[in-house]
Amino acid sequence: MEKHVVDCLVTGHEDTIEAFNLPDPDDRHVLAAAVAGGCGTIVTKNLKDFPEVALAPFGIKARHPDDFLIDLLRSNNEKVCASLRIVRIRLKKP
């Protein structure tokens, strides 16, 4: 992914992981990275381990990928479709 998406990695959050509280401690690194990266949304199918009460203090919401993509399509259909066409063209083995 790093090769194709500029600035896709969040670093420098590793020392803060222990400070976060989630139902599954193995998911704390995701929240730590989201906070460090200034993200407003965590896109995950694992919504139960990212409860609103744990994310709200950081201004972050957890969204299911389907809901996230539907909202994205509704808000800017032309740009999303244009981006998908570019991704499709770049595929070597579709």
PDB file of C-alpha atoms in Angstrom, residues 16-85:
ATOM      1  CA  THR A  16       0.273   6.181  23.307  1.00  0.00           C
ATOM      2  CA  ILE A  17      -1.401   2.826  22.611  1.00  0.00           C
ATOM      3  CA  GLU A  18      -1.541   1.795  26.277  1.00  0.00           C
ATOM      4  CA  ALA A  19      -3.509   4.956  27.173  1.00  0.00           C
ATOM      5  CA  PHE A  20      -6.559   3.981  25.127  1.00  0.00           C
ATOM      6  CA  ASN A  21      -9.406   1.894  26.461  1.00  0.00           C
ATOM      7  CA  LEU A  22     -11.402  -0.360  24.133  1.00  0.00           C
ATOM      8  CA  PRO A  23     -13.323  -3.610  24.696  1.00  0.00           C
ATOM      9  CA  ASP A  24     -10.594  -5.501  22.852  1.00  0.00           C
ATOM     10  CA  PRO A  25      -7.147  -4.272  23.953  1.00  0.00           C
ATOM     11  CA  ASP A  26      -5.693  -5.620  20.696  1.00  0.00           C
ATOM     12  CA  ASP A  27      -7.573  -2.846  18.845  1.00  0.00           C
ATOM     13  CA  ARG A  28      -6.065   0.059  20.799  1.00  0.00           C
ATOM     14  CA  HIS A  29      -3.392   0.645  18.173  1.00  0.00           C
ATOM     15  CA  VAL A  30      -6.131   1.481  15.649  1.00  0.00           C
ATOM     16  CA  LEU A  31      -7.592   4.191  17.874  1.00  0.00           C
ATOM     17  CA  ALA A  32      -4.128   5.501  18.746  1.00  0.00           C
ATOM     18  CA  ALA A  33      -3.272   5.785  15.047  1.00  0.00           C
ATOM     19  CA  ALA A  34      -6.616   7.442  14.269  1.00  0.00           C
ATOM     20  CA  VAL A  35      -6.067  10.057  16.976  1.00  0.00           C
ATOM     21  CA  ALA A  36      -2.469  10.688  15.895  1.00  0.00           C
ATOM     22  CA  GLY A  37      -3.538  10.941  12.264  1.00  0.00           C
ATOM     23  CA  GLY A  38      -6.373  13.358  12.960  1.00  0.00           C
ATOM     24  CA  CYS A  39      -8.963  10.935  11.558  1.00  0.00           C
ATOM     25  CA  GLY A  40     -12.666  11.507  11.979  1.00  0.00           C
ATOM     26  CA  THR A  41     -13.696   7.979  11.083  1.00  0.00           C
ATOM     27  CA  ILE A  42     -12.515   4.426  11.678  1.00  0.00           C
ATOM     28  CA  VAL A  43     -13.881   2.193   8.929  1.00  0.00           C
ATOM     29  CA  THR A  44     -14.328  -1.322  10.264  1.00  0.00           C
ATOM     30  CA  LYS A  45     -16.680  -4.279  10.280  1.00  0.00           C
ATOM     31  CA  ASN A  46     -15.748  -4.716  13.936  1.00  0.00           C
ATOM     32  CA  LEU A  47     -18.083  -2.024  15.301  1.00  0.00           C
ATOM     33  CA  LYS A  48     -18.648  -3.749  18.648  1.00  0.00           C
ATOM     34  CA  ASP A  49     -15.020  -3.192  19.631  1.00  0.00           C
ATOM     35  CA  PHE A  50     -15.133   0.519  18.775  1.00  0.00           C
ATOM     36  CA  PRO A  51     -18.046   1.840  20.879  1.00  0.00           C
ATOM     37  CA  GLU A  52     -19.164   5.434  20.518  1.00  0.00           C
ATOM     38  CA  VAL A  53     -18.461   6.153  24.187  1.00  0.00           C
ATOM     39  CA  ALA A  54     -14.766   5.300  23.681  1.00  0.00           C
ATOM     40  CA  LEU A  55     -14.390   7.240  20.419  1.00  0.00           C
ATOM     41  CA  ALA A  56     -16.480  10.352  21.061  1.00  0.00           C
ATOM     42  CA  PRO A  57     -13.923  12.133  23.282  1.00  0.00           C
ATOM     43  CA  PHE A  58     -11.577  12.133  20.288  1.00  0.00           C
ATOM     44  CA  GLY A  59     -14.177  13.258  17.747  1.00  0.00           C
ATOM     45  CA  ILE A  60     -14.005   9.903  15.981  1.00  0.00           C
ATOM     46  CA  LYS A  61     -16.832   7.667  14.769  1.00  0.00           C
ATOM     47  CA  ALA A  62     -16.714   4.025  13.743  1.00  0.00           C
ATOM     48  CA  ARG A  63     -18.464   3.194  10.479  1.00  0.00           C
ATOM     49  CA  HIS A  64     -19.156  -0.076   8.722  1.00  0.00           C
ATOM     50  CA  PRO A  65     -17.431  -0.136   5.293  1.00  0.00           C
ATOM     51  CA  ASP A  66     -20.764  -0.508   3.468  1.00  0.00           C
ATOM     52  CA  ASP A  67     -22.264   2.530   5.196  1.00  0.00           C
ATOM     53  CA  PHE A  68     -19.101   4.551   4.662  1.00  0.00           C
ATOM     54  CA  LEU A  69     -19.041   3.809   0.933  1.00  0.00           C
ATOM     55  CA  ILE A  70     -22.762   4.449   0.474  1.00  0.00           C
ATOM     56  CA  ASP A  71     -22.441   7.858   2.150  1.00  0.00           C
ATOM     57  CA  LEU A  72     -19.364   8.616   0.068  1.00  0.00           C
ATOM     58  CA  LEU A  73     -21.215   7.725  -3.121  1.00  0.00           C
ATOM     59  CA  ARG A  74     -24.217   9.846  -2.115  1.00  0.00           C
ATOM     60  CA  SER A  75     -22.096  12.861  -1.272  1.00  0.00           C
ATOM     61  CA  ASN A  76     -19.832  12.806  -4.323  1.00  0.00           C
ATOM     62  CA  ASN A  77     -20.861  10.173  -6.820  1.00  0.00           C
ATOM     63  CA  GLU A  78     -18.895  11.543  -9.778  1.00  0.00           C
ATOM     64  CA  LYS A  79     -15.545  11.679  -7.970  1.00  0.00           C
ATOM     65  CA  VAL A  80     -16.002   8.238  -6.403  1.00  0.00           C
ATOM     66  CA  CYS A  81     -16.867   6.669  -9.753  1.00  0.00           C
ATOM     67  CA  ALA A  82     -13.945   8.418 -11.464  1.00  0.00           C
ATOM     68  CA  SER A  83     -11.592   7.122  -8.760  1.00  0.00           C
ATOM     69  CA  LEU A  84     -12.939   3.589  -9.127  1.00  0.00           C
ATOM     70  CA  ARG A  85     -12.373   3.746 -12.884  1.00  0.00           C
TER      71      ARG A  85
END
